[in-house]
Tab-separated table of C-alpha atoms and ligand atoms in Angstrom:
chain	number	residue	atom	x	y	z
A	1	MET	CA	29.662	-2.079	17.876
A	2	GLU	CA	29.722	-0.216	21.160
A	3	PHE	CA	27.623	2.850	21.933
A	4	ASN	CA	28.746	6.340	22.911
A	5	LYS	CA	26.536	7.968	25.516
A	6	VAL	CA	24.387	10.867	24.349
A	7	VAL	CA	24.355	13.527	27.084
A	8	ARG	CA	22.322	16.521	25.873
A	9	GLY	CA	18.795	15.647	24.706
A	10	ALA	CA	19.415	12.145	26.026
A	11	LYS	CA	15.751	11.195	25.674
A	12	ARG	CA	16.287	11.210	21.911
A	13	ALA	CA	19.157	8.709	22.106
A	14	ILE	CA	18.596	5.200	20.791
A	15	TYR	CA	21.047	2.462	21.740
A	16	ASP	CA	20.013	-0.131	19.209
A	17	GLU	CA	22.185	-1.544	16.419
A	18	ALA	CA	19.132	-2.168	14.222
A	19	VAL	CA	18.209	1.531	14.303
A	20	VAL	CA	21.795	2.539	13.465
A	21	TYR	CA	21.673	0.216	10.432
A	22	GLU	CA	18.251	1.534	9.419
A	23	ILE	CA	19.492	5.139	9.428
A	24	LEU	CA	22.644	4.222	7.499
A	25	ASP	CA	20.617	2.253	4.955
A	26	ALA	CA	18.187	5.122	4.424
A	27	GLY	CA	20.952	7.114	2.704
A	28	PHE	CA	24.277	6.803	0.951
A	29	VAL	CA	26.112	10.047	1.742
A	30	CYS	CA	28.134	10.680	4.872
A	31	HIS	CA	30.470	13.362	6.168
A	32	LEU	CA	33.849	11.982	7.145
A	33	ALA	CA	36.061	13.828	9.636
A	34	PHE	CA	39.756	13.103	9.910
A	35	GLN	CA	43.042	14.668	10.976
A	36	HIS	CA	45.870	15.801	8.758
A	37	GLN	CA	48.960	17.305	10.385
A	38	GLY	CA	46.947	18.529	13.359
A	39	GLN	CA	44.229	20.048	11.182
A	40	THR	CA	40.688	18.649	11.399
A	41	MET	CA	39.062	18.119	8.010
A	42	ILE	CA	35.574	17.037	7.007
A	43	ILE	CA	34.615	15.896	3.514
A	44	PRO	CA	31.381	14.431	2.105
A	45	THR	CA	31.530	11.043	0.449
A	46	ALA	CA	29.276	8.097	-0.395
A	47	TYR	CA	29.268	4.667	1.240
A	48	GLY	CA	27.846	1.169	1.038
A	49	ARG	CA	27.096	-0.691	4.284
A	50	ASP	CA	27.643	-4.360	4.977
A	51	GLY	CA	27.128	-5.231	8.658
A	52	ASP	CA	29.440	-3.025	10.721
A	53	VAL	CA	31.478	-2.105	7.643
A	54	LEU	CA	31.060	0.961	5.445
A	55	TYR	CA	32.791	0.599	2.085
A	56	LEU	CA	34.212	3.835	0.658
A	57	HIS	CA	35.837	4.270	-2.703
A	58	GLY	CA	37.752	6.783	-4.781
A	59	SER	CA	40.824	7.359	-6.880
A	60	THR	CA	44.066	5.748	-5.656
A	61	LYS	CA	45.284	9.380	-5.468
A	62	ASN	CA	42.364	10.457	-3.260
A	63	PHE	CA	43.825	12.554	-0.462
A	64	MET	CA	41.184	11.820	2.170
A	65	LEU	CA	41.172	8.058	1.617
A	66	ASN	CA	44.977	7.864	1.711
A	67	GLN	CA	45.069	9.990	4.832
A	68	ILE	CA	42.609	7.860	6.813
A	69	LEU	CA	44.681	4.723	6.178
A	70	ASP	CA	47.283	5.854	8.732
A	71	GLY	CA	45.405	4.152	11.571
A	72	GLN	CA	43.782	7.276	13.049
A	73	THR	CA	40.286	7.094	14.529
A	74	ILE	CA	37.917	8.760	12.107
A	75	CYS	CA	34.399	10.043	12.670
A	76	ILE	CA	31.507	9.647	10.247
A	77	SER	CA	28.149	11.393	10.435
A	78	VAL	CA	24.933	10.519	8.578
A	79	MET	CA	21.792	12.606	9.109
A	80	HIS	CA	18.355	12.664	7.513
A	81	LEU	CA	16.341	15.851	7.955
A	82	ASP	CA	12.685	14.833	8.285
A	83	GLY	CA	10.985	18.117	9.036
A	84	LEU	CA	10.889	21.605	10.503
A	85	VAL	CA	9.145	21.594	13.859
A	86	LEU	CA	7.546	25.023	14.079
A	87	ALA	CA	6.367	25.832	17.566
A	88	ARG	CA	4.593	28.904	18.943
A	89	SER	CA	7.986	30.220	20.074
A	90	LEU	CA	11.414	30.070	18.454
A	91	PHE	CA	12.791	28.619	21.670
A	92	ASP	CA	10.630	25.515	21.180
A	93	THR	CA	11.204	25.375	17.409
A	94	GLY	CA	13.405	22.583	16.108
A	95	VAL	CA	13.776	19.791	13.581
A	96	ASN	CA	12.780	16.172	13.201
A	97	TYR	CA	15.768	14.095	12.227
A	98	ARG	CA	17.529	10.729	12.316
A	99	SER	CA	21.237	10.941	12.965
A	100	VAL	CA	24.157	8.620	13.652
A	101	THR	CA	27.740	9.431	14.571
A	102	LEU	CA	30.274	6.651	14.104
A	103	HIS	CA	33.873	6.238	15.243
A	104	GLY	CA	36.229	3.651	13.852
A	105	THR	CA	39.244	2.984	11.704
A	106	ALA	CA	39.757	2.357	8.013
A	107	THR	CA	41.813	-0.215	6.138
A	108	LEU	CA	42.617	-0.679	2.473
A	109	VAL	CA	40.793	-3.568	0.817
A	110	THR	CA	43.365	-5.524	-1.204
A	111	ASP	CA	41.547	-8.805	-1.824
A	112	GLU	CA	40.115	-8.536	-5.351
A	113	ALA	CA	36.880	-10.369	-4.535
A	114	GLU	CA	36.235	-8.081	-1.563
A	115	ARG	CA	37.086	-4.993	-3.643
A	116	ILE	CA	34.388	-5.964	-6.125
A	117	HIS	CA	32.012	-6.812	-3.281
A	118	GLY	CA	32.675	-3.375	-1.749
A	119	LEU	CA	32.030	-1.590	-5.036
A	120	ARG	CA	28.860	-3.585	-5.509
A	121	ARG	CA	27.605	-2.749	-1.996
A	122	PHE	CA	28.456	0.889	-2.651
A	123	THR	CA	26.438	0.914	-5.888
A	124	GLU	CA	23.538	-1.034	-4.414
A	125	GLN	CA	23.313	1.452	-1.564
A	126	THR	CA	23.153	4.400	-3.963
A	127	ILE	CA	20.888	3.000	-6.652
A	128	PRO	CA	19.878	-0.647	-6.215
A	129	GLY	CA	19.937	-2.643	-9.472
A	130	ARG	CA	22.319	-0.337	-11.381
A	131	TRP	CA	25.237	-2.776	-10.827
A	132	ASP	CA	23.500	-5.290	-13.117
A	133	GLU	CA	22.725	-2.682	-15.798
A	134	VAL	CA	26.164	-1.184	-16.534
A	135	PRO	CA	29.772	-2.420	-16.193
A	136	ALA	CA	31.786	-1.258	-13.180
A	137	GLY	CA	34.692	-0.078	-15.359
A	138	ASN	CA	37.575	-1.466	-17.392
A	139	ASP	CA	40.732	-2.999	-15.879
A	140	THR	CA	42.644	0.287	-15.932
A	141	GLN	CA	39.789	2.154	-14.251
A	142	LEU	CA	39.378	-0.507	-11.587
A	143	LYS	CA	43.148	-0.472	-10.910
A	144	ALA	CA	42.951	3.289	-10.429
A	145	THR	CA	40.156	2.861	-7.875
A	146	MET	CA	40.791	2.217	-4.210
A	147	VAL	CA	38.268	0.561	-1.937
A	148	VAL	CA	38.489	1.339	1.758
A	149	LYS	CA	36.736	-0.462	4.560
A	150	PHE	CA	35.600	1.571	7.590
A	151	ILE	CA	34.736	-0.636	10.548
A	152	ILE	CA	32.270	0.830	13.042
A	153	ASP	CA	33.802	0.621	16.476
A	154	ARG	CA	31.514	2.970	18.423
A	155	ALA	CA	28.219	4.550	17.451
A	156	SER	CA	25.638	6.945	18.790
A	157	CYS	CA	22.196	7.598	17.469
A	158	LYS	CA	19.638	10.368	18.009
A	159	VAL	CA	16.151	10.569	16.568
A	160	ARG	CA	13.452	13.220	16.963
A	161	THR	CA	9.905	12.688	15.767
A	162	GLY	CA	6.575	14.348	16.448
A	163	GLY	CA	5.196	17.823	16.790
A	164	PRO	CA	6.224	20.913	18.752
A	165	ALA	CA	6.636	20.548	22.494
A	166	GLY	CA	7.249	22.969	25.328
A	167	ASP	CA	4.990	25.733	23.994
A	168	GLU	CA	1.751	24.401	25.505
A	169	ALA	CA	1.259	27.443	27.754
A	170	LEU	CA	1.728	30.041	25.023
A	171	THR	CA	-1.356	32.003	24.021
A	172	ASN	CA	-0.143	33.762	20.844
A	173	GLU	CA	-2.470	32.784	18.003
A	174	VAL	CA	-0.211	31.563	15.232
A	175	TRP	CA	-0.011	28.389	13.167
A	176	SER	CA	2.319	25.783	14.601
A	177	GLY	CA	3.116	22.248	13.502
A	178	VAL	CA	5.525	20.261	11.376
A	179	LEU	CA	6.676	20.942	7.819
A	180	PRO	CA	7.815	17.475	6.639
A	181	LEU	CA	10.935	17.347	4.457
A	182	SER	CA	12.318	14.481	2.386
A	183	MET	CA	14.533	13.682	-0.601
A	184	ARG	CA	12.455	13.507	-3.792
A	185	ALA	CA	13.490	12.397	-7.289
A	186	ALA	CA	12.405	14.755	-10.077
A	187	GLU	CA	11.842	13.830	-13.770
A	188	PRO	CA	14.926	12.029	-15.179
A	189	VAL	CA	16.962	13.995	-17.747
A	190	ALA	CA	18.312	11.730	-20.518
A	191	ASP	CA	21.947	11.999	-21.601
A	192	ASP	CA	21.590	13.603	-25.037
A	193	LYS	CA	25.152	12.840	-26.155
A	194	PHE	CA	24.106	9.357	-27.308
A	195	GLY	CA	21.378	10.725	-29.513
A	196	ALA	CA	18.982	7.793	-29.281
A	197	THR	CA	16.055	7.562	-26.953
A	198	TYR	CA	16.307	4.737	-24.481
A	199	ASN	CA	13.734	3.676	-21.978
A	200	VAL	CA	14.516	4.797	-18.474
A	201	SER	CA	16.330	1.911	-16.701
A	202	LYS	CA	14.533	-0.288	-14.217
A	203	SER	CA	16.863	0.796	-11.410
A	204	VAL	CA	15.994	4.443	-12.076
A	205	LEU	CA	12.254	3.766	-12.166
A	206	GLU	CA	12.519	1.873	-8.894
A	207	PHE	CA	14.529	4.669	-7.289
A	208	MET	CA	11.894	7.180	-8.429
A	209	ALA	CA	9.086	5.037	-7.076
A	210	LYS	CA	10.826	4.900	-3.706
A	211	HIS	CA	11.675	8.621	-3.619
B	301	FAD	C1	27.398	13.597	-2.191
B	301	FAD	C2	28.849	13.370	-2.504
B	301	FAD	C3	29.332	12.077	-2.652
B	301	FAD	C4	30.675	11.876	-2.976
B	301	FAD	N1	31.127	10.586	-3.100
B	301	FAD	C5	32.422	10.372	-3.374
B	301	FAD	C6	32.932	9.045	-3.465
B	301	FAD	O1	32.217	8.049	-3.298
B	301	FAD	N2	34.234	8.879	-3.750
B	301	FAD	C7	35.066	9.954	-3.949
B	301	FAD	O2	36.263	9.747	-4.192
B	301	FAD	N3	34.625	11.224	-3.849
B	301	FAD	C8	33.320	11.452	-3.572
B	301	FAD	N4	32.855	12.741	-3.473
B	301	FAD	C9	33.819	13.835	-3.686
B	301	FAD	C10	34.583	14.082	-2.360
B	301	FAD	O3	33.836	14.977	-1.554
B	301	FAD	C11	35.982	14.688	-2.599
B	301	FAD	O4	35.861	15.904	-3.292
B	301	FAD	C12	36.888	13.753	-3.378
B	301	FAD	O5	36.881	12.473	-2.778
B	301	FAD	C13	38.304	14.279	-3.413
B	301	FAD	O6	38.856	14.162	-2.132
B	301	FAD	P1	40.375	14.526	-1.882
B	301	FAD	O7	40.622	14.363	-0.413
B	301	FAD	O8	41.250	13.747	-2.804
B	301	FAD	O9	40.352	16.069	-2.302
B	301	FAD	P2	41.496	17.125	-2.534
B	301	FAD	O10	41.155	17.833	-3.783
B	301	FAD	O11	42.860	16.528	-2.376
B	301	FAD	O12	41.229	18.073	-1.299
B	301	FAD	C14	41.867	19.343	-1.223
B	301	FAD	C15	40.946	20.300	-0.491
B	301	FAD	O13	39.785	20.507	-1.287
B	301	FAD	C16	38.660	20.683	-0.481
B	301	FAD	N5	37.622	19.710	-0.874
B	301	FAD	C17	37.748	18.429	-1.284
B	301	FAD	N6	36.538	17.884	-1.530
B	301	FAD	C18	35.632	18.846	-1.275
B	301	FAD	C19	34.212	18.899	-1.332
B	301	FAD	N7	33.462	17.844	-1.690
B	301	FAD	N8	33.614	20.052	-1.009
B	301	FAD	C20	34.321	21.131	-0.624
B	301	FAD	N9	35.665	21.130	-0.545
B	301	FAD	C21	36.308	20.004	-0.853
B	301	FAD	C22	39.073	20.473	0.953
B	301	FAD	O14	39.295	21.724	1.554
B	301	FAD	C23	40.389	19.748	0.829
B	301	FAD	O15	41.234	20.052	1.879
B	301	FAD	C24	31.538	12.980	-3.141
B	301	FAD	C25	31.044	14.290	-2.970
B	301	FAD	C26	29.713	14.474	-2.646
B	301	FAD	C27	29.213	15.887	-2.444
């Protein structure tokens, strides 16, 4: 992958593939921007990373996925909000975050083994271990599913950490600092349509332990 130059707030830019991968692997939802008949569109979707590839999936009738197969350069954004940085002035107030912006193109995965690999990566990225606990789907469902491969061509990465800065000279006496934010799993809610009580799956327990 190549890197796009960050201009504003350049001190927060990180030009390191490993950090790009780390940010992508810390989540599984992206926002994907594309063009349709001169109109810019942006739609959230999930992904599974493998090297410089993000696997996407959806119905074979999925508008967005079909649209991005026309060879256009698409743009994907992934951002984790880590905290509110509350300074002694609003001017110096901001957020801690990890963010990547990716440019690249998408192709349809037609090889059956790679389709399954893509779906597995996708599932593993969302909830590791779930792939081994439930079937992916029956033949008809899998035929109705398209797997698309987005290859990262160019990337940029910005990260902000730490406390407020720039308000050192202010004398107003007010609390300032960081309010950390993160994604947290709450208590699992069992599907009551099956009536029986099952133990919560290992993959779910592990996800909860991590989040
Ligand atoms: C966290 C998350 C993860 C998702 N993961 C997947 C995934 O892995 N695979 C998948 O196929 N879909 C996923 N979706 C749903 C996805 O956002 C689309 O709704 C879906 O893919 C249908 O896309 P389409 O282009 O066929 O929609 P269409 O219904 O053809 O789009 C028509 C119009 O509907 C609007 N629209 C479509 N989707 C949304 C939306 N999410 N929010 C607001 N407006 C919308 C847009 O204005 C669009 O122009 C996910 C959604 C979320 C929030």
